[in-house]
Amino acid sequence: MLKLDLQFFAQKKGVGSTKNGRDSIAKRLGPKRADGQHVTGGSILVRQRGTSIYPGENVGKGGDDTLFSKVDGVVRFERVGKKRKQVSVYANESKQVQEA
């Protein structure tokens, strides 16, 4: 009589399902220019959801609450009262034209 003790096992472990493992991409929100930095007209200053920072002088607000510069100038982040923050752009008054 021939006795064989053979056992066959799976070569790969079975993989279970999971409900995790996905996430939305980051929206890159926040300030894009620093206080005292020179900007051109149309430059994006702050990307935000809602108005956590309000538009000040020479700053416009887009449909998605993005704050942008209306003129060339210098960015200033300011506090109005105790809670409200705003960003303004002050135009360069003393532009020196260099002639070559």
Short mmCIF file of N, CA and C in Angstrom, two decimals:
data_model
loop_
_atom_site.label_atom_id
_atom_site.label_comp_id
_atom_site.label_asym_id
_atom_site.label_seq_id
_atom_site.Cartn_x
_atom_site.Cartn_y
_atom_site.Cartn_z
N MET A 1 0.85 -1.17 0.00
CA MET A 1 0.00 0.00 0.00
C MET A 1 0.89 1.23 0.00
N LEU A 2 0.51 2.19 -0.81
CA LEU A 2 1.29 3.41 -0.98
C LEU A 2 0.63 4.54 -0.19
N LYS A 3 1.37 5.15 0.73
CA LYS A 3 0.81 6.21 1.55
C LYS A 3 1.49 7.53 1.18
N LEU A 4 0.69 8.50 0.75
CA LEU A 4 1.22 9.82 0.38
C LEU A 4 0.60 10.88 1.29
N ASP A 5 1.46 11.67 1.93
CA ASP A 5 0.98 12.79 2.75
C ASP A 5 1.24 14.09 2.00
N LEU A 6 0.37 14.42 1.08
CA LEU A 6 0.53 15.65 0.30
C LEU A 6 -0.56 16.64 0.70
N GLN A 7 -0.14 17.89 0.89
CA GLN A 7 -1.10 18.96 1.12
C GLN A 7 -0.79 20.09 0.16
N PHE A 8 -1.81 20.60 -0.49
CA PHE A 8 -1.63 21.70 -1.44
C PHE A 8 -2.16 22.99 -0.80
N PHE A 9 -1.27 24.00 -0.75
CA PHE A 9 -1.63 25.29 -0.16
C PHE A 9 -1.70 26.34 -1.26
N ALA A 10 -2.45 27.38 -0.99
CA ALA A 10 -2.53 28.49 -1.94
C ALA A 10 -1.18 29.19 -2.02
N GLN A 11 -0.83 29.65 -3.20
CA GLN A 11 0.46 30.30 -3.38
C GLN A 11 0.41 31.78 -2.99
N LYS A 12 -0.79 32.36 -3.02
CA LYS A 12 -0.94 33.76 -2.63
C LYS A 12 -2.03 33.88 -1.57
N LYS A 13 -1.79 34.81 -0.67
CA LYS A 13 -2.78 35.04 0.38
C LYS A 13 -3.98 35.76 -0.21
N GLY A 14 -5.14 35.38 0.18
CA GLY A 14 -6.35 36.05 -0.30
C GLY A 14 -6.39 37.49 0.17
N VAL A 15 -6.87 38.40 -0.67
CA VAL A 15 -6.89 39.82 -0.35
C VAL A 15 -8.32 40.22 -0.06
N GLY A 16 -8.53 40.83 1.09
CA GLY A 16 -9.86 41.29 1.46
C GLY A 16 -10.14 42.68 0.91
N SER A 17 -11.37 43.10 0.98
CA SER A 17 -11.73 44.44 0.51
C SER A 17 -11.58 45.44 1.65
N THR A 18 -11.49 46.71 1.30
CA THR A 18 -11.36 47.77 2.30
C THR A 18 -12.22 48.96 1.90
N LYS A 19 -12.66 49.70 2.89
CA LYS A 19 -13.46 50.89 2.62
C LYS A 19 -12.62 52.16 2.67
N ASN A 20 -11.33 52.02 2.94
CA ASN A 20 -10.45 53.17 3.03
C ASN A 20 -9.63 53.31 1.74
N GLY A 21 -8.62 54.17 1.77
CA GLY A 21 -7.67 54.23 0.67
C GLY A 21 -7.98 55.24 -0.42
N ARG A 22 -8.74 56.28 -0.12
CA ARG A 22 -8.99 57.31 -1.12
C ARG A 22 -9.11 58.66 -0.40
N ASP A 23 -8.78 59.71 -1.11
CA ASP A 23 -8.85 61.05 -0.53
C ASP A 23 -8.94 62.03 -1.68
N SER A 24 -9.51 63.19 -1.41
CA SER A 24 -9.59 64.22 -2.45
C SER A 24 -8.26 64.97 -2.52
N ILE A 25 -7.98 65.52 -3.69
CA ILE A 25 -6.73 66.26 -3.86
C ILE A 25 -6.82 67.59 -3.11
N ALA A 26 -5.69 68.11 -2.65
CA ALA A 26 -5.65 69.38 -1.94
C ALA A 26 -5.99 70.52 -2.90
N LYS A 27 -6.64 71.55 -2.40
CA LYS A 27 -7.10 72.66 -3.24
C LYS A 27 -6.13 73.83 -3.28
N ARG A 28 -5.01 73.74 -2.60
CA ARG A 28 -3.97 74.78 -2.61
C ARG A 28 -4.52 76.15 -2.19
N LEU A 29 -5.23 76.17 -1.06
CA LEU A 29 -5.81 77.41 -0.56
C LEU A 29 -4.79 78.14 0.31
N GLY A 30 -5.06 79.43 0.57
CA GLY A 30 -4.21 80.21 1.46
C GLY A 30 -3.62 81.42 0.76
N PRO A 31 -2.82 82.21 1.50
CA PRO A 31 -2.20 83.40 0.90
C PRO A 31 -1.16 83.02 -0.14
N LYS A 32 -1.15 83.75 -1.25
CA LYS A 32 -0.19 83.50 -2.33
C LYS A 32 0.88 84.58 -2.41
N ARG A 33 0.68 85.70 -1.73
CA ARG A 33 1.66 86.78 -1.69
C ARG A 33 1.84 87.21 -0.24
N ALA A 34 3.04 87.65 0.10
CA ALA A 34 3.36 88.04 1.48
C ALA A 34 3.20 89.54 1.66
N ASP A 35 3.14 89.96 2.91
CA ASP A 35 3.04 91.37 3.26
C ASP A 35 4.31 92.09 2.81
N GLY A 36 4.14 93.23 2.11
CA GLY A 36 5.27 94.01 1.63
C GLY A 36 5.79 93.59 0.27
N GLN A 37 5.19 92.57 -0.32
CA GLN A 37 5.65 92.08 -1.62
C GLN A 37 5.04 92.91 -2.74
N HIS A 38 5.81 93.14 -3.81
CA HIS A 38 5.33 93.87 -4.97
C HIS A 38 4.51 92.94 -5.85
N VAL A 39 3.35 93.43 -6.33
CA VAL A 39 2.49 92.64 -7.20
C VAL A 39 2.06 93.48 -8.40
N THR A 40 1.64 92.80 -9.44
CA THR A 40 1.08 93.46 -10.61
C THR A 40 -0.44 93.32 -10.57
N GLY A 41 -1.12 94.12 -11.37
CA GLY A 41 -2.56 94.04 -11.44
C GLY A 41 -3.01 92.68 -11.92
N GLY A 42 -4.02 92.11 -11.27
CA GLY A 42 -4.52 90.80 -11.64
C GLY A 42 -3.87 89.65 -10.90
N SER A 43 -2.87 89.93 -10.07
CA SER A 43 -2.20 88.87 -9.32
C SER A 43 -3.12 88.34 -8.22
N ILE A 44 -3.14 87.02 -8.06
CA ILE A 44 -3.92 86.40 -6.99
C ILE A 44 -3.18 86.60 -5.67
N LEU A 45 -3.91 87.13 -4.68
CA LEU A 45 -3.33 87.40 -3.37
C LEU A 45 -3.66 86.30 -2.37
N VAL A 46 -4.95 85.89 -2.32
CA VAL A 46 -5.40 84.87 -1.37
C VAL A 46 -6.42 83.98 -2.06
N ARG A 47 -6.26 82.65 -1.92
CA ARG A 47 -7.28 81.70 -2.36
C ARG A 47 -7.95 81.19 -1.09
N GLN A 48 -9.30 81.28 -1.04
CA GLN A 48 -10.00 80.93 0.19
C GLN A 48 -11.40 80.43 -0.11
N ARG A 49 -12.00 79.78 0.87
CA ARG A 49 -13.41 79.38 0.82
C ARG A 49 -14.13 80.21 1.86
N GLY A 50 -15.03 81.08 1.41
CA GLY A 50 -15.64 82.04 2.30
C GLY A 50 -14.72 83.23 2.46
N THR A 51 -15.19 84.26 3.15
CA THR A 51 -14.37 85.46 3.30
C THR A 51 -13.73 85.48 4.68
N SER A 52 -12.66 84.72 4.86
CA SER A 52 -11.90 84.81 6.11
C SER A 52 -11.02 86.04 6.10
N ILE A 53 -10.60 86.48 4.90
CA ILE A 53 -9.86 87.73 4.72
C ILE A 53 -10.67 88.57 3.73
N TYR A 54 -10.91 89.82 4.08
CA TYR A 54 -11.76 90.68 3.27
C TYR A 54 -10.92 91.53 2.31
N PRO A 55 -11.50 91.93 1.17
CA PRO A 55 -10.76 92.80 0.25
C PRO A 55 -10.71 94.23 0.78
N GLY A 56 -9.54 94.84 0.66
CA GLY A 56 -9.36 96.23 1.07
C GLY A 56 -9.19 97.12 -0.16
N GLU A 57 -8.31 98.10 -0.04
CA GLU A 57 -8.09 99.06 -1.11
C GLU A 57 -7.38 98.40 -2.30
N ASN A 58 -7.91 98.64 -3.50
CA ASN A 58 -7.36 98.13 -4.76
C ASN A 58 -7.31 96.61 -4.83
N VAL A 59 -8.23 95.95 -4.13
CA VAL A 59 -8.32 94.49 -4.15
C VAL A 59 -9.74 94.09 -4.51
N GLY A 60 -9.87 93.15 -5.45
CA GLY A 60 -11.17 92.65 -5.87
C GLY A 60 -11.40 91.25 -5.34
N LYS A 61 -12.70 90.82 -5.36
CA LYS A 61 -13.06 89.49 -4.88
C LYS A 61 -13.74 88.73 -6.00
N GLY A 62 -13.23 87.55 -6.32
CA GLY A 62 -13.79 86.72 -7.38
C GLY A 62 -15.00 85.94 -6.91
N GLY A 63 -15.61 85.21 -7.83
CA GLY A 63 -16.81 84.43 -7.52
C GLY A 63 -16.56 83.31 -6.53
N ASP A 64 -15.34 82.80 -6.46
CA ASP A 64 -15.00 81.76 -5.49
C ASP A 64 -14.26 82.34 -4.29
N ASP A 65 -14.47 83.63 -4.02
CA ASP A 65 -13.90 84.36 -2.88
C ASP A 65 -12.39 84.56 -2.97
N THR A 66 -11.81 84.37 -4.16
CA THR A 66 -10.39 84.63 -4.35
C THR A 66 -10.15 86.13 -4.37
N LEU A 67 -9.13 86.60 -3.65
CA LEU A 67 -8.78 88.02 -3.63
C LEU A 67 -7.66 88.27 -4.61
N PHE A 68 -7.81 89.32 -5.43
CA PHE A 68 -6.81 89.62 -6.45
C PHE A 68 -6.53 91.11 -6.48
N SER A 69 -5.35 91.46 -6.97
CA SER A 69 -4.91 92.85 -7.04
C SER A 69 -5.52 93.53 -8.26
N LYS A 70 -5.96 94.77 -8.09
CA LYS A 70 -6.50 95.54 -9.22
C LYS A 70 -5.45 96.44 -9.85
N VAL A 71 -4.41 96.77 -9.11
CA VAL A 71 -3.36 97.68 -9.60
C VAL A 71 -1.99 97.11 -9.24
N ASP A 72 -0.96 97.67 -9.86
CA ASP A 72 0.41 97.36 -9.46
C ASP A 72 0.70 98.05 -8.14
N GLY A 73 1.38 97.38 -7.24
CA GLY A 73 1.70 98.02 -5.97
C GLY A 73 2.27 97.06 -4.96
N VAL A 74 2.13 97.44 -3.68
CA VAL A 74 2.69 96.68 -2.57
C VAL A 74 1.54 96.12 -1.74
N VAL A 75 1.65 94.84 -1.36
CA VAL A 75 0.61 94.16 -0.59
C VAL A 75 0.75 94.50 0.89
N ARG A 76 -0.39 94.75 1.54
CA ARG A 76 -0.41 94.98 2.99
C ARG A 76 -1.56 94.18 3.59
N PHE A 77 -1.23 93.29 4.54
CA PHE A 77 -2.26 92.59 5.31
C PHE A 77 -2.51 93.40 6.56
N GLU A 78 -3.79 93.75 6.80
CA GLU A 78 -4.14 94.65 7.89
C GLU A 78 -5.25 94.03 8.74
N ARG A 79 -5.35 94.49 9.97
CA ARG A 79 -6.42 94.06 10.85
C ARG A 79 -7.36 95.25 11.06
N VAL A 80 -8.66 95.00 10.86
CA VAL A 80 -9.68 96.03 11.05
C VAL A 80 -10.52 95.60 12.24
N GLY A 81 -10.40 96.30 13.35
CA GLY A 81 -11.09 95.88 14.56
C GLY A 81 -10.37 94.71 15.20
N LYS A 82 -11.10 93.94 16.01
CA LYS A 82 -10.47 92.82 16.70
C LYS A 82 -10.47 91.54 15.87
N LYS A 83 -11.48 91.35 15.04
CA LYS A 83 -11.63 90.07 14.36
C LYS A 83 -11.36 90.12 12.86
N ARG A 84 -11.73 91.20 12.21
CA ARG A 84 -11.69 91.23 10.75
C ARG A 84 -10.29 91.50 10.22
N LYS A 85 -9.88 90.71 9.22
CA LYS A 85 -8.61 90.92 8.53
C LYS A 85 -8.90 91.32 7.10
N GLN A 86 -8.05 92.16 6.54
CA GLN A 86 -8.21 92.55 5.15
C GLN A 86 -6.85 92.68 4.50
N VAL A 87 -6.86 92.59 3.17
CA VAL A 87 -5.62 92.77 2.41
C VAL A 87 -5.84 93.93 1.45
N SER A 88 -4.86 94.82 1.37
CA SER A 88 -4.92 95.98 0.49
C SER A 88 -3.67 96.01 -0.37
N VAL A 89 -3.79 96.69 -1.52
CA VAL A 89 -2.64 96.92 -2.38
C VAL A 89 -2.51 98.41 -2.56
N TYR A 90 -1.36 98.96 -2.16
CA TYR A 90 -1.12 100.38 -2.29
C TYR A 90 -0.23 100.62 -3.50
N ALA A 91 -0.73 101.44 -4.42
CA ALA A 91 -0.04 101.69 -5.69
C ALA A 91 1.29 102.38 -5.44
N ASN A 92 2.26 102.09 -6.30
CA ASN A 92 3.57 102.73 -6.21
C ASN A 92 3.44 104.16 -6.71
N GLU A 93 3.65 105.12 -5.82
CA GLU A 93 3.53 106.53 -6.19
C GLU A 93 4.80 107.02 -6.88
N SER A 94 5.96 106.57 -6.43
CA SER A 94 7.22 107.09 -6.96
C SER A 94 7.86 106.07 -7.90
N LYS A 95 7.31 105.99 -9.09
CA LYS A 95 7.91 105.11 -10.10
C LYS A 95 9.00 105.88 -10.83
N GLN A 96 10.17 105.32 -10.86
CA GLN A 96 11.28 105.96 -11.55
C GLN A 96 11.46 105.31 -12.91
N VAL A 97 11.32 106.12 -13.94
CA VAL A 97 11.47 105.60 -15.29
C VAL A 97 12.94 105.73 -15.69
N GLN A 98 13.54 104.61 -16.01
CA GLN A 98 14.94 104.62 -16.42
C GLN A 98 15.00 104.63 -17.94
N GLU A 99 15.68 105.63 -18.46
CA GLU A 99 15.82 105.72 -19.90
C GLU A 99 17.21 105.22 -20.29
N ALA A 100 17.24 104.37 -21.27
CA ALA A 100 18.52 103.79 -21.71
C ALA A 100 19.13 104.61 -22.82
#
